Coordinates of C-alpha atoms and ligand atoms in Angstrom, one line a residue:
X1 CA 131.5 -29.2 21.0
X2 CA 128.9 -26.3 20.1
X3 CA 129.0 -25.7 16.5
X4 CA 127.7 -23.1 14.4
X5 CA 127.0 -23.7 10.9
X6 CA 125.7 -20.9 8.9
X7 CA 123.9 -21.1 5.5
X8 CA 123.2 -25.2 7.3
X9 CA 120.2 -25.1 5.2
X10 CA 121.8 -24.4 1.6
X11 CA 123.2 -27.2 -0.2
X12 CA 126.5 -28.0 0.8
X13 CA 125.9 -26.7 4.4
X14 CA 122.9 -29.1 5.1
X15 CA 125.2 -32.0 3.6
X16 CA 127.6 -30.8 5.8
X17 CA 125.5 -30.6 8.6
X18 CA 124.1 -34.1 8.3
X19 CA 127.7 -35.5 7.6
X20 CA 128.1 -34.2 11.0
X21 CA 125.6 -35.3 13.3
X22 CA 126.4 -38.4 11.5
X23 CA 129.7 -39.0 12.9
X24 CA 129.6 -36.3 16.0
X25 CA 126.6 -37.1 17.9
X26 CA 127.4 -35.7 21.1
X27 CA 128.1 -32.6 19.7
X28 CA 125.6 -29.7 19.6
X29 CA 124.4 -28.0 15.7
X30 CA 123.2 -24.9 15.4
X31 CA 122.7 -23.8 12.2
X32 CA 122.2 -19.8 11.2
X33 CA 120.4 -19.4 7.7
X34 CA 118.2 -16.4 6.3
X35 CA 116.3 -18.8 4.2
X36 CA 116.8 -17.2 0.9
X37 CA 114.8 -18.2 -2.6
X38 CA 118.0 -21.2 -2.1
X39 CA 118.1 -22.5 1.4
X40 CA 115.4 -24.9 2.6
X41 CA 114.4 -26.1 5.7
X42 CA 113.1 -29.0 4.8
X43 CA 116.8 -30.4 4.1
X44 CA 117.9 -30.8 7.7
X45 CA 114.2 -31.1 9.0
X46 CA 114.6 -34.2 9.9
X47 CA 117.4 -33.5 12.4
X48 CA 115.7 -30.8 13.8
X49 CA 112.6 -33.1 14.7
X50 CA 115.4 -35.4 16.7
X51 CA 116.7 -32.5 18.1
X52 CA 120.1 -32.9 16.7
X53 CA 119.8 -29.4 15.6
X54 CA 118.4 -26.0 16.6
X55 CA 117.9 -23.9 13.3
X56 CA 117.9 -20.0 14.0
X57 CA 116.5 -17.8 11.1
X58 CA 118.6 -14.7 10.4
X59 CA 121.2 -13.1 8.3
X60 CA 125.3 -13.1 8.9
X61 CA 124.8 -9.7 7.9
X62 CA 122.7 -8.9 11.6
X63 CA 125.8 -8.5 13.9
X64 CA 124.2 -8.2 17.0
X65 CA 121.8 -11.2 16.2
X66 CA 125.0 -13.6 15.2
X67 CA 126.7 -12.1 18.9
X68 CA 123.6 -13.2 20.4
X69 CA 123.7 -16.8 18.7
X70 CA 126.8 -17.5 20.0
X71 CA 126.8 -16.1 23.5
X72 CA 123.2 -18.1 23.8
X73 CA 124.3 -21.3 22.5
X74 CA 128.2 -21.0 23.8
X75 CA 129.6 -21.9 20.1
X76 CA 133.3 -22.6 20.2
X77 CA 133.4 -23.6 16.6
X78 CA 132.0 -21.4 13.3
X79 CA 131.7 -23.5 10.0
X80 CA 130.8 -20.6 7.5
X81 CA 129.0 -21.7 4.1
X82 CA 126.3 -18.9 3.8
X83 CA 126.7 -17.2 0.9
X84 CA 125.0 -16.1 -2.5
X85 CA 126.2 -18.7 -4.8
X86 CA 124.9 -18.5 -7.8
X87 CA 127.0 -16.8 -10.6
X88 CA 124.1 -16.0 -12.7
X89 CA 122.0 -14.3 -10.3
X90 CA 125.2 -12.3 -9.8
X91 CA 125.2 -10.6 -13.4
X92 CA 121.3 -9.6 -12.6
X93 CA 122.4 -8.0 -8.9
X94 CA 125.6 -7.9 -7.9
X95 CA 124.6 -6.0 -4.6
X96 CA 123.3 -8.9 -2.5
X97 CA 126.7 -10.8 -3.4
X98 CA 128.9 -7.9 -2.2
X99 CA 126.8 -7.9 0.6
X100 CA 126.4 -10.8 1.8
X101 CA 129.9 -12.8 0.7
X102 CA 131.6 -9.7 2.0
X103 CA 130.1 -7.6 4.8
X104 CA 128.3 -10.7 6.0
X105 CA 131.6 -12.3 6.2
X106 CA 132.9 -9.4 8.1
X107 CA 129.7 -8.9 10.5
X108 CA 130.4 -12.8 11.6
X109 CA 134.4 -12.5 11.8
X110 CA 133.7 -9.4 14.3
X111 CA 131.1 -11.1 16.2
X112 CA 133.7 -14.6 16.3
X113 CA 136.3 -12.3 17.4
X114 CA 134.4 -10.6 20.0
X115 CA 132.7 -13.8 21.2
X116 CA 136.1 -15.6 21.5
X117 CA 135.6 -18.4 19.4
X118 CA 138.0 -20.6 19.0
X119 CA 137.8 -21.9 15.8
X120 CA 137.0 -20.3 12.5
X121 CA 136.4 -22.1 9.0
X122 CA 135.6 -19.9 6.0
X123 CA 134.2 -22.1 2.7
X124 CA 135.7 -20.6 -0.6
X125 CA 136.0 -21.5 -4.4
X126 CA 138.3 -22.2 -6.6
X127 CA 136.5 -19.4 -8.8
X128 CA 138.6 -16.7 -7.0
X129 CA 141.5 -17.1 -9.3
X130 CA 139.8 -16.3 -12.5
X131 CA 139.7 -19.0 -15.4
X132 CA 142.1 -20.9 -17.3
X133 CA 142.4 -21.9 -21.3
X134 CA 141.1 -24.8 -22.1
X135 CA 144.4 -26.0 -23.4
X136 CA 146.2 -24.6 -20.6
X137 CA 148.6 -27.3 -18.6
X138 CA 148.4 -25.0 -15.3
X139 CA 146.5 -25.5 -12.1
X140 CA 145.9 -23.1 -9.5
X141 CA 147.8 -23.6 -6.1
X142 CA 147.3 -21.8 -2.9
X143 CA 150.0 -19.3 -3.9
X144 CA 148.0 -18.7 -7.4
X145 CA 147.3 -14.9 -7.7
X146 CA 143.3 -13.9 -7.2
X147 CA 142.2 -13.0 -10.4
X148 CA 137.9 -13.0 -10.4
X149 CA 136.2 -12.4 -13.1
X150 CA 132.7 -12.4 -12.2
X151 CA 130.7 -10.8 -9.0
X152 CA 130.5 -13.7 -7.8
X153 CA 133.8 -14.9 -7.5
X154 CA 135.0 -11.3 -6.7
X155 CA 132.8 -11.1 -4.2
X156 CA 134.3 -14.5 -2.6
X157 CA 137.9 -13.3 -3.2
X158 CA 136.8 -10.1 -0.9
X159 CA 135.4 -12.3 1.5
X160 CA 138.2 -14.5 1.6
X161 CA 140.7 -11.6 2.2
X162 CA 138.3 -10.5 5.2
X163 CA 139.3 -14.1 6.8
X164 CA 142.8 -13.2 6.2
X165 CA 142.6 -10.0 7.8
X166 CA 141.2 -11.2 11.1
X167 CA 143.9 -13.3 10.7
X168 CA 146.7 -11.5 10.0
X169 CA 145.3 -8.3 12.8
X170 CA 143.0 -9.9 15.0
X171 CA 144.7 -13.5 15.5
X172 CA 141.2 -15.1 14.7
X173 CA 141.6 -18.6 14.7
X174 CA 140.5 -19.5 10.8
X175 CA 141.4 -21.7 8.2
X176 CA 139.8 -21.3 4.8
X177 CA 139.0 -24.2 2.2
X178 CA 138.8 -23.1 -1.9
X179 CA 137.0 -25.6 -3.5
X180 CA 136.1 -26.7 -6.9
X181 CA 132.3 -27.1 -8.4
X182 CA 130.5 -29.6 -5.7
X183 CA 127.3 -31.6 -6.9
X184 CA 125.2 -34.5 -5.1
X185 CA 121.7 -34.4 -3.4
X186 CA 119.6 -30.9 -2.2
X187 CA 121.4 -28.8 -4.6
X188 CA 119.0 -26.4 -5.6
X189 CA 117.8 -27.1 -9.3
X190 CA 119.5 -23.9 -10.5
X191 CA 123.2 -25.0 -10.9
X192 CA 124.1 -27.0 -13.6
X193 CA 123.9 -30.7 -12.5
X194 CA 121.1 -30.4 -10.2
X195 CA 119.2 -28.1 -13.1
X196 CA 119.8 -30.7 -15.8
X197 CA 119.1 -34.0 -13.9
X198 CA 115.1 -32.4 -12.6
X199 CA 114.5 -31.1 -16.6
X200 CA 115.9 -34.4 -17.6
X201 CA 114.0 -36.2 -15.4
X202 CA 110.8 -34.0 -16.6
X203 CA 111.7 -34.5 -20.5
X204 CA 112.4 -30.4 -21.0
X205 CA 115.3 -29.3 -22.8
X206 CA 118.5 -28.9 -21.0
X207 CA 120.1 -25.0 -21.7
X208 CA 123.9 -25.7 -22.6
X209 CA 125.7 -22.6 -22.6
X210 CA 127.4 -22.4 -26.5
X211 CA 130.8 -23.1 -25.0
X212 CA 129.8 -26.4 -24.2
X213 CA 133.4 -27.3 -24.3
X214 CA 133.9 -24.9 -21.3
X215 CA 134.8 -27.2 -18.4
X216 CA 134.5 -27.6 -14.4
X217 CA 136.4 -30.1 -11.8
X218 CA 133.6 -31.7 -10.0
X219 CA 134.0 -33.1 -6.8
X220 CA 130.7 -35.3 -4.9
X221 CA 129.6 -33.0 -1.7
X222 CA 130.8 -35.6 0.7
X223 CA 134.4 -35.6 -0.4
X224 CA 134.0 -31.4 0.4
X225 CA 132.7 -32.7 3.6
X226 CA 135.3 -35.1 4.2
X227 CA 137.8 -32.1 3.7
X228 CA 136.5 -30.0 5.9
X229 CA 136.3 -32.2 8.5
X230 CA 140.0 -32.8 8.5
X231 CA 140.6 -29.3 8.2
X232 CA 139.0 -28.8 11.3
X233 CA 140.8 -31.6 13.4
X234 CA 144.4 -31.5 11.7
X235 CA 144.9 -28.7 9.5
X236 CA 147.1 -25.4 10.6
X237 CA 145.2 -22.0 11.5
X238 CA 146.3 -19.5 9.2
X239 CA 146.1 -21.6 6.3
X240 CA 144.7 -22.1 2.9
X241 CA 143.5 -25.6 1.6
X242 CA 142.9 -26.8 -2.0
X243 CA 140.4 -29.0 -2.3
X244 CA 139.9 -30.5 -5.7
X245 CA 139.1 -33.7 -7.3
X246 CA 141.3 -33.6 -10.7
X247 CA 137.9 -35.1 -12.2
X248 CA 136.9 -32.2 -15.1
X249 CA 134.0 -32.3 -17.8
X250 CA 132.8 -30.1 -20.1
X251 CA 129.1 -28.8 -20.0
X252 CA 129.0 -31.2 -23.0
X253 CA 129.8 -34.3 -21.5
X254 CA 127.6 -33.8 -18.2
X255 CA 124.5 -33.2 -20.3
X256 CA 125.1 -36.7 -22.0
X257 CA 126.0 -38.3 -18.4
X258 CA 122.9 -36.9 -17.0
X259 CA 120.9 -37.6 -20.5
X260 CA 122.1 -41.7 -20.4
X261 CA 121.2 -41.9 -16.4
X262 CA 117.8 -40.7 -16.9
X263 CA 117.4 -42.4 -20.1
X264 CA 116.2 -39.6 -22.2
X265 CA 117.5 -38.8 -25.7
X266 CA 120.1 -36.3 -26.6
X267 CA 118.0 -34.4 -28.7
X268 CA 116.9 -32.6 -25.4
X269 CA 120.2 -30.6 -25.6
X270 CA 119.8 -27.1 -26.6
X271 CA 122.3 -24.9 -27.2
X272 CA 121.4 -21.0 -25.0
X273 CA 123.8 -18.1 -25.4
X274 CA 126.8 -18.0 -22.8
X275 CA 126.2 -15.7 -19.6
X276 CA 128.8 -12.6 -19.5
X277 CA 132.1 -13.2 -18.3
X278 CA 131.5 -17.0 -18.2
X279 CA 134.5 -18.7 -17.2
X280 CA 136.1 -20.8 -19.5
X281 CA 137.4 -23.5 -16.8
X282 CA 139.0 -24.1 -13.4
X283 CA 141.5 -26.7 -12.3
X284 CA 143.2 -26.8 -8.6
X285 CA 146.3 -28.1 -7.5
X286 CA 145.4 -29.8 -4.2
X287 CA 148.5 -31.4 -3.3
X288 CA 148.9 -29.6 -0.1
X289 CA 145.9 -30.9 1.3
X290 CA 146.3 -34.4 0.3
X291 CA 150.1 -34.5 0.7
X292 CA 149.9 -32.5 4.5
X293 CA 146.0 -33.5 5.9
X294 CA 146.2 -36.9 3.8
X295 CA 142.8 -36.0 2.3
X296 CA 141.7 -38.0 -0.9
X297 CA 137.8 -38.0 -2.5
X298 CA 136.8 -41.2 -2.6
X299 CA 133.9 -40.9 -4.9
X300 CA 134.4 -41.1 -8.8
X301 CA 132.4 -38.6 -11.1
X302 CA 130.4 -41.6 -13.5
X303 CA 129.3 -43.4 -10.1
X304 CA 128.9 -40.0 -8.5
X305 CA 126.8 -38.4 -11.3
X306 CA 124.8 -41.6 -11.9
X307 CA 124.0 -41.7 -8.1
X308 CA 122.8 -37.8 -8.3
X309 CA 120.3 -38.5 -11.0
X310 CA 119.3 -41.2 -8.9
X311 CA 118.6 -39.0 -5.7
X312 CA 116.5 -36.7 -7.8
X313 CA 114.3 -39.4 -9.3
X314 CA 114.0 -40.6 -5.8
X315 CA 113.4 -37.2 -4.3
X316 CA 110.7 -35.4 -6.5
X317 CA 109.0 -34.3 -3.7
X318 CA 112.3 -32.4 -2.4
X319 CA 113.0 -30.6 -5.4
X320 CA 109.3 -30.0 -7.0
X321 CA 108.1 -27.3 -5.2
X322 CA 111.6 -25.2 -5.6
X323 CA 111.1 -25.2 -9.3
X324 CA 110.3 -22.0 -10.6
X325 CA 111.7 -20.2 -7.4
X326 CA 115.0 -19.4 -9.3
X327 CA 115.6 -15.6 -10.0
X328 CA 117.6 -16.7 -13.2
X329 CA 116.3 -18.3 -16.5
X330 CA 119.1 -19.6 -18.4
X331 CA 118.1 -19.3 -21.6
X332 CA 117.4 -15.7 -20.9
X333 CA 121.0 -14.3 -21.8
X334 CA 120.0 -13.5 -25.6
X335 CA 120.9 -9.8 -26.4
X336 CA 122.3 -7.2 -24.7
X337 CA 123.3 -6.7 -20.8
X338 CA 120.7 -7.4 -18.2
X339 CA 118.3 -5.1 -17.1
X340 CA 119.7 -3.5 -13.6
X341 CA 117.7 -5.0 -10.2
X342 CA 117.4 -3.5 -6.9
X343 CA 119.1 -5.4 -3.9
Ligands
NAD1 P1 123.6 -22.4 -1.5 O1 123.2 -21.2 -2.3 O2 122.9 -23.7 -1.8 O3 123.3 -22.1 0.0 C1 123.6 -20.9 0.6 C2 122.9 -20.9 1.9 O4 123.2 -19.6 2.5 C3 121.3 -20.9 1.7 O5 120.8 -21.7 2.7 C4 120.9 -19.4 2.0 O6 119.6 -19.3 2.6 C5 122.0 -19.0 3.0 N1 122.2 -17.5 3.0 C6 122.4 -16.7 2.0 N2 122.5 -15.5 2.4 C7 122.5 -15.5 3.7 C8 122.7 -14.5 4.7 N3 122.8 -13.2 4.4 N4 122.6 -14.9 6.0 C9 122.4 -16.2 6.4 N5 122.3 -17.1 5.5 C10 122.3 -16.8 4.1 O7 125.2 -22.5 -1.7 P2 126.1 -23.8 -1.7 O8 126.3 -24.3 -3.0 O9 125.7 -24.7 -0.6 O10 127.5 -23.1 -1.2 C11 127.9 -23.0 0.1 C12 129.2 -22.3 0.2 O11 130.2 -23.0 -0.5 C13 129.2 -20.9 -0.4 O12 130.0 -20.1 0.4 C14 129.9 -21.1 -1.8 O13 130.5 -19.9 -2.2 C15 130.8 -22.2 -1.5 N6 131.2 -23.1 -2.6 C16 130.2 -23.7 -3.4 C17 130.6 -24.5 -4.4 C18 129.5 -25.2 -5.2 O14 129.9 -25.9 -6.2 N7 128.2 -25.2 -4.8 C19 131.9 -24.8 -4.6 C20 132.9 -24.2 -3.8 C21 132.5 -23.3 -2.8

């Protein structure tokens, strides 16, 4: 099979991609990535080296360059991950999310549809139906209204009903996964886990929003990977999957996880005011997919944290030179709304 895999050299894309060629070798990865401040080469370099994959540099947004991708390299299959991620960064310039997340969605559905590919599969979040109270007994199902909050997650909601409508009209072949919060190894050290195991690591303060009760459901990037996977051999075009872990902890409790791994004193915690509109927590009902595709993670969150410190300790030289390259400082949120950027 000829698979493209775009944003293959972000974080869950070049896990994805390695999962892959891991267990696929005879098929043929191309990944399509625009190399933003967050996607790095050197994650799948090795691959490339073995000629496992062939890495084109452009942007989903570039029609005619996608067309061209997949007429050169006949792609039957489109794994789609590139995005801007980063909810932060989306409060400072909310432009490059709509455009990306939702007109580069749309540029690559066209060019699929044109191209005849067979297969579509659009990553989501579990972000795109808005928060929940922290006492709240509900989860959010597939049928959950979209309720987004933040430019980010708006911005996936919009790209999500972009799938839908090249569903619905076109009769492109897509499924689309909504996951919850993903963490392991080459997640750029601006999201929480990744941000707080390098300072850790370094002995600098970790930022804790004030809600530090506010919590996520975390789920290891190879149980995403393991989903999508089976979404792509067994699950139903046309459809929405869940994917979540159940596994939740607050901002609170990941700071002393990450703290007791890297053996460094809690006294590094520091609390930073919240971000605007910072969601309180999300929880996912996934029964559908485990109940219909028989998907389960396998990985806990202790073992699955512990093992994450771990890889950064062990991968300094990954993660080093990206410090500093972050748009966003964390601790920045003090007073007042943001000062406006250009895209
Ligand atoms: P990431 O920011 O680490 O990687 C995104 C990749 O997309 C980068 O390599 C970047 O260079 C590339 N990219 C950005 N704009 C592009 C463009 N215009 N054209 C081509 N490439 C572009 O993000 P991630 O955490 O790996 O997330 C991947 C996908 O999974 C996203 O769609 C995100 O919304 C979704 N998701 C992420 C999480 C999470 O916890 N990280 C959870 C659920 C869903």
């Amino acid at each position: 099979m000829e698979m493209l895999i775009t944003g293959g050299a972000g974080f869950i894309g070049s896990n994805f991609v390695r999962y892959w060629a891991a267990r696929r070798p005879e098929d043929r990865l191309v990944v399509l990535d625009a190399l933003t401040y967050a996607g790095d080469r050197r994650s799948i370099a090795e691959l490339e080296r073995e000629g496992r994959v062939v890495f084109v540099h452009g942007d989903i947004c570039d029609q005619p360059l996608v067309e061209s991708t997949l007429d050169r390299f006949g792609i039957e299959t489109i794994v789609h991950f590139a995005a801007e991620s980063h909810n932060s960064l989306a409060i400072l310039d909310p432009a490059r999310f709509f455009r990306t997340n939702v007109l580069g969605t749309q540029a690559l559905c066209e060019a699929a549809r044109r191209g005849g590919v067979a297969r579509f599969h659009h990553i989501s979040t579990c972000e795109v139906y808005g928060d929940l109270a922290l006492d709240s007994d509900e989860s959010f199902s597939e049928e959950s209204p979209y309720r987004p909050r933040t430019p980010y997650n708006a911005s996936k909601a919009g790209a999500d009903h972009v799938v839908r409508s090249y569903i619905e009209t076109f009769g492109l072949r897509a499924t689309i996964t909504n996951c919850c919060n993903n963490y392991g190894p080459y997640q750029f050290p601006e999201k929480v886990i990744a941000l707080f195991s390098t300072r850790a690591l370094e002995g600098q303060t970790l930022p804790l929003y004030a809600s530090t009760k506010n919590r996520r459901e975390w789920l290891h990037v190879e149980d995403h990977c393991r989903a999508i996977e089976l979404v792509l051999s067994d699950g139903v075009v046309g459809e929405t999957y869940n994917v979540g872990s159940g596994q939740e902890a607050s901002i609170d409790q990941i700071a002393d996880g990450i703290l007791e791994a890297a053996g460094r004193p809690e006294s590094l915690k520091t609390i930073v005011p919240d971000r605007p509109g910072h969601d309180r927590r999300y929880l996912l009902d996934s029964t559908k997919i485990r109940t219909e595709l028989g998907w389960e993670p396998v990985v806990d969150f202790e073992s699955g944290l512990k093992a994450t410190v771990k890889w950064y300790r062990d991968n300094r030289s990954w993660w080093e030179p990206l410090i500093g390259r972050s748009p966003v400082v964390e601790s920045s949120w003090a007073s007042g709304p943001p000062p406006a950027q250009q895209s």
